[in-house]
């Protein structure tokens, strides 16, 4: 008697439960010298937190400008922070958000490009 077990080649690419249902938005305001991030999770989420890093795109690579973290009870977490932002430049905001629902934390990664 032979026992066969198959494993999907895509198992390591599994999406977190909340990945498609979580909305991440980011804004860069050169006039106000601020950037902001909002994470909105599904309605069953009870906690949301995130880490965000603001980069300015350079001719080669990018330069880190600022970073921030925030957390909130409920399904929405938002924060705005001042940063040295220049008009006419392109910025990249990398967001790593954690959403707690159903007794587990899911991590959602987003990269958002913004032209000022």
mmCIF file with all atom_site columns, C-alpha atoms in Angstrom:
data_model
loop_
_atom_site.group_PDB
_atom_site.id
_atom_site.type_symbol
_atom_site.label_atom_id
_atom_site.label_alt_id
_atom_site.label_comp_id
_atom_site.label_asym_id
_atom_site.label_entity_id
_atom_site.label_seq_id
_atom_site.pdbx_PDB_ins_code
_atom_site.Cartn_x
_atom_site.Cartn_y
_atom_site.Cartn_z
_atom_site.occupancy
_atom_site.B_iso_or_equiv
_atom_site.pdbx_formal_charge
_atom_site.auth_seq_id
_atom_site.auth_comp_id
_atom_site.auth_asym_id
_atom_site.auth_atom_id
_atom_site.pdbx_PDB_model_num
ATOM 1   C CA . UNK A 1 1   ? 0.000   0.000  0.000   1.00 0.00 ? 1   UNK A CA 1
ATOM 2   C CA . UNK A 1 2   ? 1.509   3.304  -1.073  1.00 0.00 ? 2   UNK A CA 1
ATOM 3   C CA . UNK A 1 3   ? 0.699   6.668  0.421   1.00 0.00 ? 3   UNK A CA 1
ATOM 4   C CA . UNK A 1 4   ? 1.100   9.665  -1.853  1.00 0.00 ? 4   UNK A CA 1
ATOM 5   C CA . UNK A 1 5   ? 1.215   13.267 -0.720  1.00 0.00 ? 5   UNK A CA 1
ATOM 6   C CA . UNK A 1 6   ? 1.183   16.218 -3.066  1.00 0.00 ? 6   UNK A CA 1
ATOM 7   C CA . UNK A 1 7   ? 2.094   19.757 -2.155  1.00 0.00 ? 7   UNK A CA 1
ATOM 8   C CA . UNK A 1 8   ? 1.135   22.755 -4.223  1.00 0.00 ? 8   UNK A CA 1
ATOM 9   C CA . UNK A 1 9   ? 4.050   24.644 -5.681  1.00 0.00 ? 9   UNK A CA 1
ATOM 10  C CA . UNK A 1 10  ? 2.179   27.848 -4.875  1.00 0.00 ? 10  UNK A CA 1
ATOM 11  C CA . UNK A 1 11  ? 1.813   27.203 -1.146  1.00 0.00 ? 11  UNK A CA 1
ATOM 12  C CA . UNK A 1 12  ? 4.472   29.764 -0.250  1.00 0.00 ? 12  UNK A CA 1
ATOM 13  C CA . UNK A 1 13  ? 2.614   32.446 -2.221  1.00 0.00 ? 13  UNK A CA 1
ATOM 14  C CA . UNK A 1 14  ? -0.517  32.165 -0.091  1.00 0.00 ? 14  UNK A CA 1
ATOM 15  C CA . UNK A 1 15  ? -2.258  35.477 0.437   1.00 0.00 ? 15  UNK A CA 1
ATOM 16  C CA . UNK A 1 16  ? -3.239  36.512 3.971   1.00 0.00 ? 16  UNK A CA 1
ATOM 17  C CA . UNK A 1 17  ? -6.962  36.198 4.636   1.00 0.00 ? 17  UNK A CA 1
ATOM 18  C CA . UNK A 1 18  ? -7.423  39.987 4.808   1.00 0.00 ? 18  UNK A CA 1
ATOM 19  C CA . UNK A 1 19  ? -5.081  40.952 1.951   1.00 0.00 ? 19  UNK A CA 1
ATOM 20  C CA . UNK A 1 20  ? -7.668  41.611 -0.747  1.00 0.00 ? 20  UNK A CA 1
ATOM 21  C CA . UNK A 1 21  ? -10.222 43.125 1.640   1.00 0.00 ? 21  UNK A CA 1
ATOM 22  C CA . UNK A 1 22  ? -7.841  45.629 3.261   1.00 0.00 ? 22  UNK A CA 1
ATOM 23  C CA . UNK A 1 23  ? -7.511  49.067 1.676   1.00 0.00 ? 23  UNK A CA 1
ATOM 24  C CA . UNK A 1 24  ? -4.278  51.023 2.064   1.00 0.00 ? 24  UNK A CA 1
ATOM 25  C CA . UNK A 1 25  ? -4.118  54.641 0.900   1.00 0.00 ? 25  UNK A CA 1
ATOM 26  C CA . UNK A 1 26  ? -1.230  57.089 1.090   1.00 0.00 ? 26  UNK A CA 1
ATOM 27  C CA . UNK A 1 27  ? -0.910  60.786 0.305   1.00 0.00 ? 27  UNK A CA 1
ATOM 28  C CA . UNK A 1 28  ? 2.051   63.145 0.032   1.00 0.00 ? 28  UNK A CA 1
ATOM 29  C CA . UNK A 1 29  ? 1.371   66.880 0.381   1.00 0.00 ? 29  UNK A CA 1
ATOM 30  C CA . UNK A 1 30  ? 4.300   69.069 -0.660  1.00 0.00 ? 30  UNK A CA 1
ATOM 31  C CA . UNK A 1 31  ? 2.484   72.275 0.303   1.00 0.00 ? 31  UNK A CA 1
ATOM 32  C CA . UNK A 1 32  ? 1.786   71.141 3.864   1.00 0.00 ? 32  UNK A CA 1
ATOM 33  C CA . UNK A 1 33  ? 5.070   69.188 4.111   1.00 0.00 ? 33  UNK A CA 1
ATOM 34  C CA . UNK A 1 34  ? 3.248   66.055 5.278   1.00 0.00 ? 34  UNK A CA 1
ATOM 35  C CA . UNK A 1 35  ? 2.508   62.501 4.265   1.00 0.00 ? 35  UNK A CA 1
ATOM 36  C CA . UNK A 1 36  ? -0.295  60.304 5.512   1.00 0.00 ? 36  UNK A CA 1
ATOM 37  C CA . UNK A 1 37  ? -1.329  56.661 5.485   1.00 0.00 ? 37  UNK A CA 1
ATOM 38  C CA . UNK A 1 38  ? -4.759  55.146 6.104   1.00 0.00 ? 38  UNK A CA 1
ATOM 39  C CA . UNK A 1 39  ? -5.408  51.419 6.496   1.00 0.00 ? 39  UNK A CA 1
ATOM 40  C CA . UNK A 1 40  ? -9.028  50.249 6.383   1.00 0.00 ? 40  UNK A CA 1
ATOM 41  C CA . UNK A 1 41  ? -9.561  46.576 7.209   1.00 0.00 ? 41  UNK A CA 1
ATOM 42  C CA . UNK A 1 42  ? -12.642 44.368 6.764   1.00 0.00 ? 42  UNK A CA 1
ATOM 43  C CA . UNK A 1 43  ? -15.564 44.937 9.135   1.00 0.00 ? 43  UNK A CA 1
ATOM 44  C CA . UNK A 1 44  ? -14.672 41.942 11.338  1.00 0.00 ? 44  UNK A CA 1
ATOM 45  C CA . UNK A 1 45  ? -11.214 43.344 12.187  1.00 0.00 ? 45  UNK A CA 1
ATOM 46  C CA . UNK A 1 46  ? -10.723 44.480 15.773  1.00 0.00 ? 46  UNK A CA 1
ATOM 47  C CA . UNK A 1 47  ? -7.180  45.903 15.594  1.00 0.00 ? 47  UNK A CA 1
ATOM 48  C CA . UNK A 1 48  ? -5.052  47.480 12.884  1.00 0.00 ? 48  UNK A CA 1
ATOM 49  C CA . UNK A 1 49  ? -1.461  48.678 12.996  1.00 0.00 ? 49  UNK A CA 1
ATOM 50  C CA . UNK A 1 50  ? 1.100   49.690 10.411  1.00 0.00 ? 50  UNK A CA 1
ATOM 51  C CA . UNK A 1 51  ? 4.661   50.773 9.765   1.00 0.00 ? 51  UNK A CA 1
ATOM 52  C CA . UNK A 1 52  ? 5.266   53.129 6.844   1.00 0.00 ? 52  UNK A CA 1
ATOM 53  C CA . UNK A 1 53  ? 8.462   54.424 5.260   1.00 0.00 ? 53  UNK A CA 1
ATOM 54  C CA . UNK A 1 54  ? 8.608   57.396 2.884   1.00 0.00 ? 54  UNK A CA 1
ATOM 55  C CA . UNK A 1 55  ? 11.278  57.390 0.178   1.00 0.00 ? 55  UNK A CA 1
ATOM 56  C CA . UNK A 1 56  ? 12.120  59.958 -2.483  1.00 0.00 ? 56  UNK A CA 1
ATOM 57  C CA . UNK A 1 57  ? 12.931  58.405 -5.852  1.00 0.00 ? 57  UNK A CA 1
ATOM 58  C CA . UNK A 1 58  ? 16.416  59.329 -7.036  1.00 0.00 ? 58  UNK A CA 1
ATOM 59  C CA . UNK A 1 59  ? 18.081  59.038 -10.428 1.00 0.00 ? 59  UNK A CA 1
ATOM 60  C CA . UNK A 1 60  ? 19.513  55.753 -9.163  1.00 0.00 ? 60  UNK A CA 1
ATOM 61  C CA . UNK A 1 61  ? 17.633  54.128 -6.308  1.00 0.00 ? 61  UNK A CA 1
ATOM 62  C CA . UNK A 1 62  ? 15.796  56.044 -3.612  1.00 0.00 ? 62  UNK A CA 1
ATOM 63  C CA . UNK A 1 63  ? 16.465  58.016 -0.440  1.00 0.00 ? 63  UNK A CA 1
ATOM 64  C CA . UNK A 1 64  ? 14.673  57.400 2.862   1.00 0.00 ? 64  UNK A CA 1
ATOM 65  C CA . UNK A 1 65  ? 12.963  60.574 4.062   1.00 0.00 ? 65  UNK A CA 1
ATOM 66  C CA . UNK A 1 66  ? 10.848  59.522 7.047   1.00 0.00 ? 66  UNK A CA 1
ATOM 67  C CA . UNK A 1 67  ? 9.105   56.636 8.780   1.00 0.00 ? 67  UNK A CA 1
ATOM 68  C CA . UNK A 1 68  ? 6.151   56.305 11.126  1.00 0.00 ? 68  UNK A CA 1
ATOM 69  C CA . UNK A 1 69  ? 4.087   53.725 12.979  1.00 0.00 ? 69  UNK A CA 1
ATOM 70  C CA . UNK A 1 70  ? 0.504   53.729 14.195  1.00 0.00 ? 70  UNK A CA 1
ATOM 71  C CA . UNK A 1 71  ? -2.028  51.405 15.749  1.00 0.00 ? 71  UNK A CA 1
ATOM 72  C CA . UNK A 1 72  ? -5.725  51.499 16.554  1.00 0.00 ? 72  UNK A CA 1
ATOM 73  C CA . UNK A 1 73  ? -8.541  49.410 17.941  1.00 0.00 ? 73  UNK A CA 1
ATOM 74  C CA . UNK A 1 74  ? -11.237 48.918 15.330  1.00 0.00 ? 74  UNK A CA 1
ATOM 75  C CA . UNK A 1 75  ? -10.938 48.513 11.586  1.00 0.00 ? 75  UNK A CA 1
ATOM 76  C CA . UNK A 1 76  ? -9.321  51.834 10.589  1.00 0.00 ? 76  UNK A CA 1
ATOM 77  C CA . UNK A 1 77  ? -5.902  53.224 11.434  1.00 0.00 ? 77  UNK A CA 1
ATOM 78  C CA . UNK A 1 78  ? -4.633  56.542 10.074  1.00 0.00 ? 78  UNK A CA 1
ATOM 79  C CA . UNK A 1 79  ? -1.699  58.832 10.741  1.00 0.00 ? 79  UNK A CA 1
ATOM 80  C CA . UNK A 1 80  ? -0.166  61.935 9.206   1.00 0.00 ? 80  UNK A CA 1
ATOM 81  C CA . UNK A 1 81  ? 3.363   63.125 9.823   1.00 0.00 ? 81  UNK A CA 1
ATOM 82  C CA . UNK A 1 82  ? 5.512   66.038 8.735   1.00 0.00 ? 82  UNK A CA 1
ATOM 83  C CA . UNK A 1 83  ? 8.383   65.388 6.327   1.00 0.00 ? 83  UNK A CA 1
ATOM 84  C CA . UNK A 1 84  ? 10.702  67.346 4.046   1.00 0.00 ? 84  UNK A CA 1
ATOM 85  C CA . UNK A 1 85  ? 8.700   66.887 0.836   1.00 0.00 ? 85  UNK A CA 1
ATOM 86  C CA . UNK A 1 86  ? 9.541   68.696 -2.408  1.00 0.00 ? 86  UNK A CA 1
ATOM 87  C CA . UNK A 1 87  ? 7.121   69.627 -5.164  1.00 0.00 ? 87  UNK A CA 1
ATOM 88  C CA . UNK A 1 88  ? 7.624   67.935 -8.534  1.00 0.00 ? 88  UNK A CA 1
ATOM 89  C CA . UNK A 1 89  ? 9.291   64.841 -7.099  1.00 0.00 ? 89  UNK A CA 1
ATOM 90  C CA . UNK A 1 90  ? 8.165   61.211 -6.982  1.00 0.00 ? 90  UNK A CA 1
ATOM 91  C CA . UNK A 1 91  ? 7.830   59.497 -3.625  1.00 0.00 ? 91  UNK A CA 1
ATOM 92  C CA . UNK A 1 92  ? 7.352   55.869 -2.680  1.00 0.00 ? 92  UNK A CA 1
ATOM 93  C CA . UNK A 1 93  ? 5.621   54.843 0.531   1.00 0.00 ? 93  UNK A CA 1
ATOM 94  C CA . UNK A 1 94  ? 6.140   51.268 1.699   1.00 0.00 ? 94  UNK A CA 1
ATOM 95  C CA . UNK A 1 95  ? 3.458   50.117 4.135   1.00 0.00 ? 95  UNK A CA 1
ATOM 96  C CA . UNK A 1 96  ? 3.451   46.966 6.219   1.00 0.00 ? 96  UNK A CA 1
ATOM 97  C CA . UNK A 1 97  ? 0.047   46.644 7.895   1.00 0.00 ? 97  UNK A CA 1
ATOM 98  C CA . UNK A 1 98  ? -1.118  44.076 10.406  1.00 0.00 ? 98  UNK A CA 1
ATOM 99  C CA . UNK A 1 99  ? -4.826  43.282 10.734  1.00 0.00 ? 99  UNK A CA 1
ATOM 100 C CA . UNK A 1 100 ? -6.239  41.316 13.667  1.00 0.00 ? 100 UNK A CA 1
ATOM 101 C CA . UNK A 1 101 ? -9.451  39.387 13.076  1.00 0.00 ? 101 UNK A CA 1
ATOM 102 C CA . UNK A 1 102 ? -10.691 35.941 13.954  1.00 0.00 ? 102 UNK A CA 1
ATOM 103 C CA . UNK A 1 103 ? -7.949  35.460 16.528  1.00 0.00 ? 103 UNK A CA 1
ATOM 104 C CA . UNK A 1 104 ? -5.033  35.883 14.102  1.00 0.00 ? 104 UNK A CA 1
ATOM 105 C CA . UNK A 1 105 ? -2.848  38.657 12.724  1.00 0.00 ? 105 UNK A CA 1
ATOM 106 C CA . UNK A 1 106 ? -2.484  38.981 8.947   1.00 0.00 ? 106 UNK A CA 1
ATOM 107 C CA . UNK A 1 107 ? 0.281   41.070 7.383   1.00 0.00 ? 107 UNK A CA 1
ATOM 108 C CA . UNK A 1 108 ? -0.437  43.108 4.257   1.00 0.00 ? 108 UNK A CA 1
ATOM 109 C CA . UNK A 1 109 ? 2.392   44.744 2.295   1.00 0.00 ? 109 UNK A CA 1
ATOM 110 C CA . UNK A 1 110 ? 1.791   47.645 -0.084  1.00 0.00 ? 110 UNK A CA 1
ATOM 111 C CA . UNK A 1 111 ? 4.062   49.961 -2.082  1.00 0.00 ? 111 UNK A CA 1
ATOM 112 C CA . UNK A 1 112 ? 2.473   53.193 -3.247  1.00 0.00 ? 112 UNK A CA 1
ATOM 113 C CA . UNK A 1 113 ? 4.086   55.707 -5.610  1.00 0.00 ? 113 UNK A CA 1
ATOM 114 C CA . UNK A 1 114 ? 3.014   59.367 -5.431  1.00 0.00 ? 114 UNK A CA 1
ATOM 115 C CA . UNK A 1 115 ? 4.083   62.271 -7.671  1.00 0.00 ? 115 UNK A CA 1
ATOM 116 C CA . UNK A 1 116 ? 3.914   65.706 -6.043  1.00 0.00 ? 116 UNK A CA 1
#
